[in-house]
PDB file of C-alpha atoms in Angstrom:
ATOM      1  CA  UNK E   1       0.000   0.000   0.000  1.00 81.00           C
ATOM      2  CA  UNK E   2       1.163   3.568  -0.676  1.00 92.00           C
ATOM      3  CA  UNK E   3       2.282   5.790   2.224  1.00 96.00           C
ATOM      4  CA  UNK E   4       0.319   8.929   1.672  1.00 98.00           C
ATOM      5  CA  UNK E   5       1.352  12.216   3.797  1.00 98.00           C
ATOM      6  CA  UNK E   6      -0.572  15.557   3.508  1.00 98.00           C
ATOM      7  CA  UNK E   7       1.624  18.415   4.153  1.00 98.00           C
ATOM      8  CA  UNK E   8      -0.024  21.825   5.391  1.00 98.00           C
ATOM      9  CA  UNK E   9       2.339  24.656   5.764  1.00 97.00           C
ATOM     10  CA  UNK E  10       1.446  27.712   7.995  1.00 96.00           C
ATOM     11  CA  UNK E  11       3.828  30.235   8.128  1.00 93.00           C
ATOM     12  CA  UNK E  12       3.566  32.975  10.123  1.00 92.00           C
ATOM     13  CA  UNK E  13       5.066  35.936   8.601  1.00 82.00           C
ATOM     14  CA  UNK E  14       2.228  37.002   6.321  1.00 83.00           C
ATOM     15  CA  UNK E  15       2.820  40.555   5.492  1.00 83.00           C
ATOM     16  CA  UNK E  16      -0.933  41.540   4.058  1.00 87.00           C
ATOM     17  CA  UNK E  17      -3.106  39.964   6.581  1.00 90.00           C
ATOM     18  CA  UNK E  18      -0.968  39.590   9.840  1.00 89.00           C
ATOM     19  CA  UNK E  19      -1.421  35.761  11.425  1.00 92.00           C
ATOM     20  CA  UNK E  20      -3.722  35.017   8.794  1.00 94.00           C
ATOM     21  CA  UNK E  21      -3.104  31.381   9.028  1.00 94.00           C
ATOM     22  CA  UNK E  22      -4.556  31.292  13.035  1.00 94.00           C
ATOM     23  CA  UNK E  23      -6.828  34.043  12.713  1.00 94.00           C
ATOM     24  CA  UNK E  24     -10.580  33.135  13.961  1.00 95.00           C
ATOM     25  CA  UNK E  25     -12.965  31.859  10.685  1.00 96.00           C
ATOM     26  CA  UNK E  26     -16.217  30.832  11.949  1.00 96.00           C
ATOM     27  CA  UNK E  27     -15.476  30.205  15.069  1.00 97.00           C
ATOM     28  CA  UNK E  28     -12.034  28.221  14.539  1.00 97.00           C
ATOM     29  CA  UNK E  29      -8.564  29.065  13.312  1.00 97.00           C
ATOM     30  CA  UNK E  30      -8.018  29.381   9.591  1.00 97.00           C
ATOM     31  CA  UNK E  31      -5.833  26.711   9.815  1.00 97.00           C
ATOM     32  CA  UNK E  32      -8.291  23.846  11.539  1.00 98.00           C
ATOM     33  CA  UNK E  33     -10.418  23.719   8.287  1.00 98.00           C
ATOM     34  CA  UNK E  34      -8.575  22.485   5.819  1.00 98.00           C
ATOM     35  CA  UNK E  35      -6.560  20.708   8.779  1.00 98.00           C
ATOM     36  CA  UNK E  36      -9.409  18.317   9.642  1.00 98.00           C
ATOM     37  CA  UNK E  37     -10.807  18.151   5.857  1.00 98.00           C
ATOM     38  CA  UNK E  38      -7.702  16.192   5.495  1.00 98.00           C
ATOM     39  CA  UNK E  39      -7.671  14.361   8.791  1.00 98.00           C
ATOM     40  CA  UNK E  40     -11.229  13.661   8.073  1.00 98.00           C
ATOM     41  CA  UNK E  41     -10.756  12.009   4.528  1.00 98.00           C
ATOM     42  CA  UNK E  42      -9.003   8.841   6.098  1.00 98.00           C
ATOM     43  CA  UNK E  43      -6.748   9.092   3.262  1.00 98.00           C
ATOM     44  CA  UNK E  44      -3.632   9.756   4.373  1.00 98.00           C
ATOM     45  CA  UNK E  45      -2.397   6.977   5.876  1.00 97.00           C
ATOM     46  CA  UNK E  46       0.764   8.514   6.749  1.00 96.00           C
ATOM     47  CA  UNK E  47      -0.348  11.572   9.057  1.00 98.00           C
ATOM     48  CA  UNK E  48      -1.428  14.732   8.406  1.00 98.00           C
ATOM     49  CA  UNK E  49       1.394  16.819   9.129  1.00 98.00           C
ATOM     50  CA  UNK E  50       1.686  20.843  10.086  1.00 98.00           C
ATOM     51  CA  UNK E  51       4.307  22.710   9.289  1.00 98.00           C
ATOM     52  CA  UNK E  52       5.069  25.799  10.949  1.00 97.00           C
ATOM     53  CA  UNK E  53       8.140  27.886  11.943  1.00 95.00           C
ATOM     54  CA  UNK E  54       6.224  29.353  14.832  1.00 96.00           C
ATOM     55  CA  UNK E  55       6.171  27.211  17.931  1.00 96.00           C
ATOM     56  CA  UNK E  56       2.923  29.492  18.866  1.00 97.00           C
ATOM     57  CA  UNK E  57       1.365  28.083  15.833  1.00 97.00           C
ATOM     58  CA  UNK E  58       2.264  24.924  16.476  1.00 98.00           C
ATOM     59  CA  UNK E  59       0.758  25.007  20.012  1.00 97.00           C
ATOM     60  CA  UNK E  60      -2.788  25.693  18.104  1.00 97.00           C
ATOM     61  CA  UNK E  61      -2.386  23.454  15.863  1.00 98.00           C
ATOM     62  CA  UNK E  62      -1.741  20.489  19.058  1.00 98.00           C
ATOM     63  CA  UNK E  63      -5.323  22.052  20.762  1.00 98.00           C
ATOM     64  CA  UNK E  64      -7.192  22.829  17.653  1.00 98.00           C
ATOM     65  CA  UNK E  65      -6.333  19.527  15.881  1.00 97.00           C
ATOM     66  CA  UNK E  66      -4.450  17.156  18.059  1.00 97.00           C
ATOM     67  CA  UNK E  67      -4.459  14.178  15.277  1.00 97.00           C
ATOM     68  CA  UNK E  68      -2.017  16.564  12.830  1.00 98.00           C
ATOM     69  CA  UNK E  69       1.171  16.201  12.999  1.00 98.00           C
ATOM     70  CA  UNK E  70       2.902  19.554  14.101  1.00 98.00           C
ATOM     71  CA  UNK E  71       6.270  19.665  13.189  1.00 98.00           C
ATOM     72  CA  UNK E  72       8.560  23.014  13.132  1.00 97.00           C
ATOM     73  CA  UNK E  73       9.718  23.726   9.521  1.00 96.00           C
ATOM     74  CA  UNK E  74      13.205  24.970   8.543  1.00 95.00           C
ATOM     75  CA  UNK E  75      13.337  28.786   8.365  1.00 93.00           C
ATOM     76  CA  UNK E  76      14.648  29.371   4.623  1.00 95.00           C
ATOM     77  CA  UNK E  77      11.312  27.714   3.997  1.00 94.00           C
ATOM     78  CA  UNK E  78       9.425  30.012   5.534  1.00 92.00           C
ATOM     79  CA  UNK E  79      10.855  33.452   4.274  1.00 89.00           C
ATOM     80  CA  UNK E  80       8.723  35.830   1.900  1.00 89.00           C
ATOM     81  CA  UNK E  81      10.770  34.564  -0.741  1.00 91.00           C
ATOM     82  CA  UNK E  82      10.115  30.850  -0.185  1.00 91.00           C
ATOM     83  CA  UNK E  83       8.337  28.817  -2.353  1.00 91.00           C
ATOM     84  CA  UNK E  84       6.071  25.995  -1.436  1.00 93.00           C
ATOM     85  CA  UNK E  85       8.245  24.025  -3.503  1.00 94.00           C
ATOM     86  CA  UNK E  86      11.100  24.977  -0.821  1.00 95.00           C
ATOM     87  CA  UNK E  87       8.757  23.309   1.898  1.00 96.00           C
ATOM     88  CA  UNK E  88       7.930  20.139   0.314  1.00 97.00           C
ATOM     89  CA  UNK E  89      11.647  19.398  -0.659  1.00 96.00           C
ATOM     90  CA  UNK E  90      12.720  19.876   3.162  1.00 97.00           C
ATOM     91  CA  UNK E  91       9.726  17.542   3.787  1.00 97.00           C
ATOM     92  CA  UNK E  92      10.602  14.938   1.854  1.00 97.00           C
ATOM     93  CA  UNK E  93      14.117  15.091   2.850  1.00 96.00           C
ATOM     94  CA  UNK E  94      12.862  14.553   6.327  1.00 96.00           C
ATOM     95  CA  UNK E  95       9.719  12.260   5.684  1.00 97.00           C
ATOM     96  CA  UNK E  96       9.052   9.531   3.492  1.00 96.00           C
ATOM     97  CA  UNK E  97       5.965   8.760   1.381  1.00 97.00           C
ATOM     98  CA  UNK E  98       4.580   7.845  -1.655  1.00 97.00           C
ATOM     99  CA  UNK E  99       2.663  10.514  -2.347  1.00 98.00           C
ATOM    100  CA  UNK E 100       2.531  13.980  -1.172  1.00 98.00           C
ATOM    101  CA  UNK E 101      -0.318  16.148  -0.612  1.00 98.00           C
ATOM    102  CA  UNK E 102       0.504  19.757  -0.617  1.00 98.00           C
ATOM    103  CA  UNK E 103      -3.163  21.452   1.147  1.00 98.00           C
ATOM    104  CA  UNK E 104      -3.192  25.450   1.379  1.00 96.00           C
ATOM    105  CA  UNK E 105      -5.281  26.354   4.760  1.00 94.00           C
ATOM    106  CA  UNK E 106      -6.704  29.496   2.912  1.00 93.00           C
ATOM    107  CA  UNK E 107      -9.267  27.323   0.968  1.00 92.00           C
ATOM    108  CA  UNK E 108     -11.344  26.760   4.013  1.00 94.00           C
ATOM    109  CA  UNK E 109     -14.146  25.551   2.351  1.00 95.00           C
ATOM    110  CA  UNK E 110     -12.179  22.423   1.135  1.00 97.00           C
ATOM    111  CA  UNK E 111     -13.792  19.132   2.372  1.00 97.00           C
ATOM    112  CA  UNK E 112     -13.043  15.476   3.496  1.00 98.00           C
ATOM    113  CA  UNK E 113     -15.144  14.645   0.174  1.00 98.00           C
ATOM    114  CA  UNK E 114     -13.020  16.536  -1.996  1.00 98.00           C
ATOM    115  CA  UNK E 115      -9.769  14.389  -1.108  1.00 98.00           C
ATOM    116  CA  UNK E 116     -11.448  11.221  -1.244  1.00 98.00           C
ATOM    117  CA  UNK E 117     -12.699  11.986  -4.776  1.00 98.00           C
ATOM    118  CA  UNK E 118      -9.315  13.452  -5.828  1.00 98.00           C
ATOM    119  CA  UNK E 119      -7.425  10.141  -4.441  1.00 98.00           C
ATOM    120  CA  UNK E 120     -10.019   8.023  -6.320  1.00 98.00           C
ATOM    121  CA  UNK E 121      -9.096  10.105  -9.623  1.00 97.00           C
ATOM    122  CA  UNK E 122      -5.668   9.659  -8.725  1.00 97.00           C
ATOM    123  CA  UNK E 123      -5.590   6.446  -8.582  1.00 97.00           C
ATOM    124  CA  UNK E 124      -7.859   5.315 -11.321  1.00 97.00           C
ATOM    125  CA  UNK E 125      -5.646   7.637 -13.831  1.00 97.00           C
ATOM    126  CA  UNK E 126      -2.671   6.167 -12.742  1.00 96.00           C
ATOM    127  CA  UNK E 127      -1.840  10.087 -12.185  1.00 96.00           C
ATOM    128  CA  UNK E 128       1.787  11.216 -10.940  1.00 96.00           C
ATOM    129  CA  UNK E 129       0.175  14.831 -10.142  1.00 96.00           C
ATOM    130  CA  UNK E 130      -3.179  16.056  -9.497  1.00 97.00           C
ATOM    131  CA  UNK E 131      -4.581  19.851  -9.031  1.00 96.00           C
ATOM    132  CA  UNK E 132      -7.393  21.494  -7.978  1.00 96.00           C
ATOM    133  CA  UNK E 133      -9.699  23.406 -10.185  1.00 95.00           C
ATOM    134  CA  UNK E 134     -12.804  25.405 -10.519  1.00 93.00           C
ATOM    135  CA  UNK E 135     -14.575  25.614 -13.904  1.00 92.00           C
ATOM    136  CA  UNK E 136     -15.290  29.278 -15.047  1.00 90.00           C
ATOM    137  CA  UNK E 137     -17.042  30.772 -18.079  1.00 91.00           C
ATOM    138  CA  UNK E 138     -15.579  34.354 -18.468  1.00 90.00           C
ATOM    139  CA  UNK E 139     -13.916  36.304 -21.433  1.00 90.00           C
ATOM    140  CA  UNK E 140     -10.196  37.222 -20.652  1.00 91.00           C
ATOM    141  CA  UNK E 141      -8.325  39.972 -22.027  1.00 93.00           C
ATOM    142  CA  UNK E 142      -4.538  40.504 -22.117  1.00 95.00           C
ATOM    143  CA  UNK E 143      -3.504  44.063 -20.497  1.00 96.00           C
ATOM    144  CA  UNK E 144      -3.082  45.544 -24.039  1.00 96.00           C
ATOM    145  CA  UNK E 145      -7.216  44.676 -25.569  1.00 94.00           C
ATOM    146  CA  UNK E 146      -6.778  41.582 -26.999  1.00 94.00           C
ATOM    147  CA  UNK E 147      -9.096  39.064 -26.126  1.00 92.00           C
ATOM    148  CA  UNK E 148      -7.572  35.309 -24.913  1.00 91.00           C
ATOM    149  CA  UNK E 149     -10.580  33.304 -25.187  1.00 88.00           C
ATOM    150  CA  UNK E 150     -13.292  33.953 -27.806  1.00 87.00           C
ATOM    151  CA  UNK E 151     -13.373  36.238 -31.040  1.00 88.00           C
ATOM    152  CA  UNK E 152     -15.375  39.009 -30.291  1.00 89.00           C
ATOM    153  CA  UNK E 153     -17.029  38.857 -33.565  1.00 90.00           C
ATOM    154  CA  UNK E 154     -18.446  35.669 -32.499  1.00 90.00           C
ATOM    155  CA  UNK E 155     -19.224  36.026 -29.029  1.00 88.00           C
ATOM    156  CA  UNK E 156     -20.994  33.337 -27.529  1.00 89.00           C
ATOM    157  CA  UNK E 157     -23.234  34.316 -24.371  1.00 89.00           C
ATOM    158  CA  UNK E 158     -21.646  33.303 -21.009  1.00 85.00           C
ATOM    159  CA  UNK E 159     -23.844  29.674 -20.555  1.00 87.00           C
ATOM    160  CA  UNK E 160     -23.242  28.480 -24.020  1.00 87.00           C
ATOM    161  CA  UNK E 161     -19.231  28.574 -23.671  1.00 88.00           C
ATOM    162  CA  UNK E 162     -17.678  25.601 -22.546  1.00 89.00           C
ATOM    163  CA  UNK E 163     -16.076  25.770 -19.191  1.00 91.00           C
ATOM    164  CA  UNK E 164     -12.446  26.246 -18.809  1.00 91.00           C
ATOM    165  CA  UNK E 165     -10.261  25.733 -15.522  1.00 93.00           C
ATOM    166  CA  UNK E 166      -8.589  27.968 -12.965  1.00 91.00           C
ATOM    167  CA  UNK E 167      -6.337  26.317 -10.676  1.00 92.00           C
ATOM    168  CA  UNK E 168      -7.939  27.275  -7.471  1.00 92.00           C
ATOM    169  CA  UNK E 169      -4.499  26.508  -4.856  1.00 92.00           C
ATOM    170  CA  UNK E 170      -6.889  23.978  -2.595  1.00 95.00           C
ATOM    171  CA  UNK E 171      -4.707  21.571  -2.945  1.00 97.00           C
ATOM    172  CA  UNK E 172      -1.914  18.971  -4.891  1.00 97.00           C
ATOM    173  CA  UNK E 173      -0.966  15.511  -5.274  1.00 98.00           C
ATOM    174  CA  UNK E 174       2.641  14.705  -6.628  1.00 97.00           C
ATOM    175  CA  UNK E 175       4.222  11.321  -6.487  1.00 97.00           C
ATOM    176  CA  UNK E 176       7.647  11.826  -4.487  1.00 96.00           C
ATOM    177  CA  UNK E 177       9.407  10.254  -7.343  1.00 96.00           C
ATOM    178  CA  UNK E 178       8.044  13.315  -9.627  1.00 95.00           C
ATOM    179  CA  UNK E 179       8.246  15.439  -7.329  1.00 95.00           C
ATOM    180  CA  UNK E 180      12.205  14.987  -6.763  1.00 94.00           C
ATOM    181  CA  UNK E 181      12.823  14.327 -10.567  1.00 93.00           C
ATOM    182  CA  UNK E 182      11.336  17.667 -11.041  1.00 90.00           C
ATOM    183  CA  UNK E 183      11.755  19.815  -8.342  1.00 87.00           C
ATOM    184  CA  UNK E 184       7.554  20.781  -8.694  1.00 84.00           C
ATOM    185  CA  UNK E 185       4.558  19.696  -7.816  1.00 82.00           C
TER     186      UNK E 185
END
């Protein structure tokens, strides 16, 4: 069986909303949402673990969600300049697994469904990465006045277009053996 680890960073140097990662969203840190989502979905059976490089954070994470896995993250991952990438490669340096599941805490709304339907599609694709989407049906423009998706002479009305995809940063899947081939998720 695959060793599956979901890895939820929470830094806690945001510059445009202060502590955004622990601040109160109905009723609960942002943090706890997505947190239990993935505890919830059973599908991890390698621990849910939270990375933070604030032991403050860390102590909400233990009351909050005691079945995560807190676990202090290495500073260079946690600068304004650090990528997520930079987090999941000190991960898997430190962790094993199969699979890793990068989950973003500011999608909330994300729910213990959601991962079990993404693992399912996972696996039945044989897939070596997976990413979130919403479907959308909106004309685009570049910054100059040139439109991306339609011809203007030909515009179709908003219901009739066929949907296209916006990555919407809930969360990935990325086989570790990608994932260090290619230094991405």
């Amino acid at each position: 069986m695959a060793d599956w680890k979901a890895l939820i960073p929470i830094r806690s140097g945001s510059k445009s909303i202060p502590d955004k990662n622990i601040k109160l969203f109905c009723g609960k840190p942002l943090f706890y949402w997505a947190t239990r989502a993935a505890i919830d979905s059973g599908i991890f059976n390698g621990g849910v673990y939270v990375a933070s490089d604030s032991e403050r954070y860390l102590d909400l994470v233990k009351k909050w969600t005691p079945d995560a896995i807190p676990v202090l993250r290495a500073a260079y991952t946690a600068t304004d300049n650090a990528s997520s990438e930079s987090v999941i490669g000190w991960f898997l340096e430190n962790y094993h697994c199969d699979v890793i599941s990068l989950v973003q805490v500011t999608t909330p709304s994300v729910t213990s469904s959601d991962f079990k339907n993404a693992r399912k599609k996972f696996e039945s694709e044989s897939a070596d990465s997976l990413v979130t989407v919403a479907p959308f049906r909106r004309f685009l423009w570049t910054a100059s006045g040139s439109p991306l998706n339609y011809d203007p002479r030909t515009r179709p009305r908003r219901q009739d277009m066929q949907p296209q995809f916006i990555e919407n940063g809930s969360f990935y899947f990325t086989s570790t053996r990608l994932f260090k081939e290619q230094q991405c998720r």
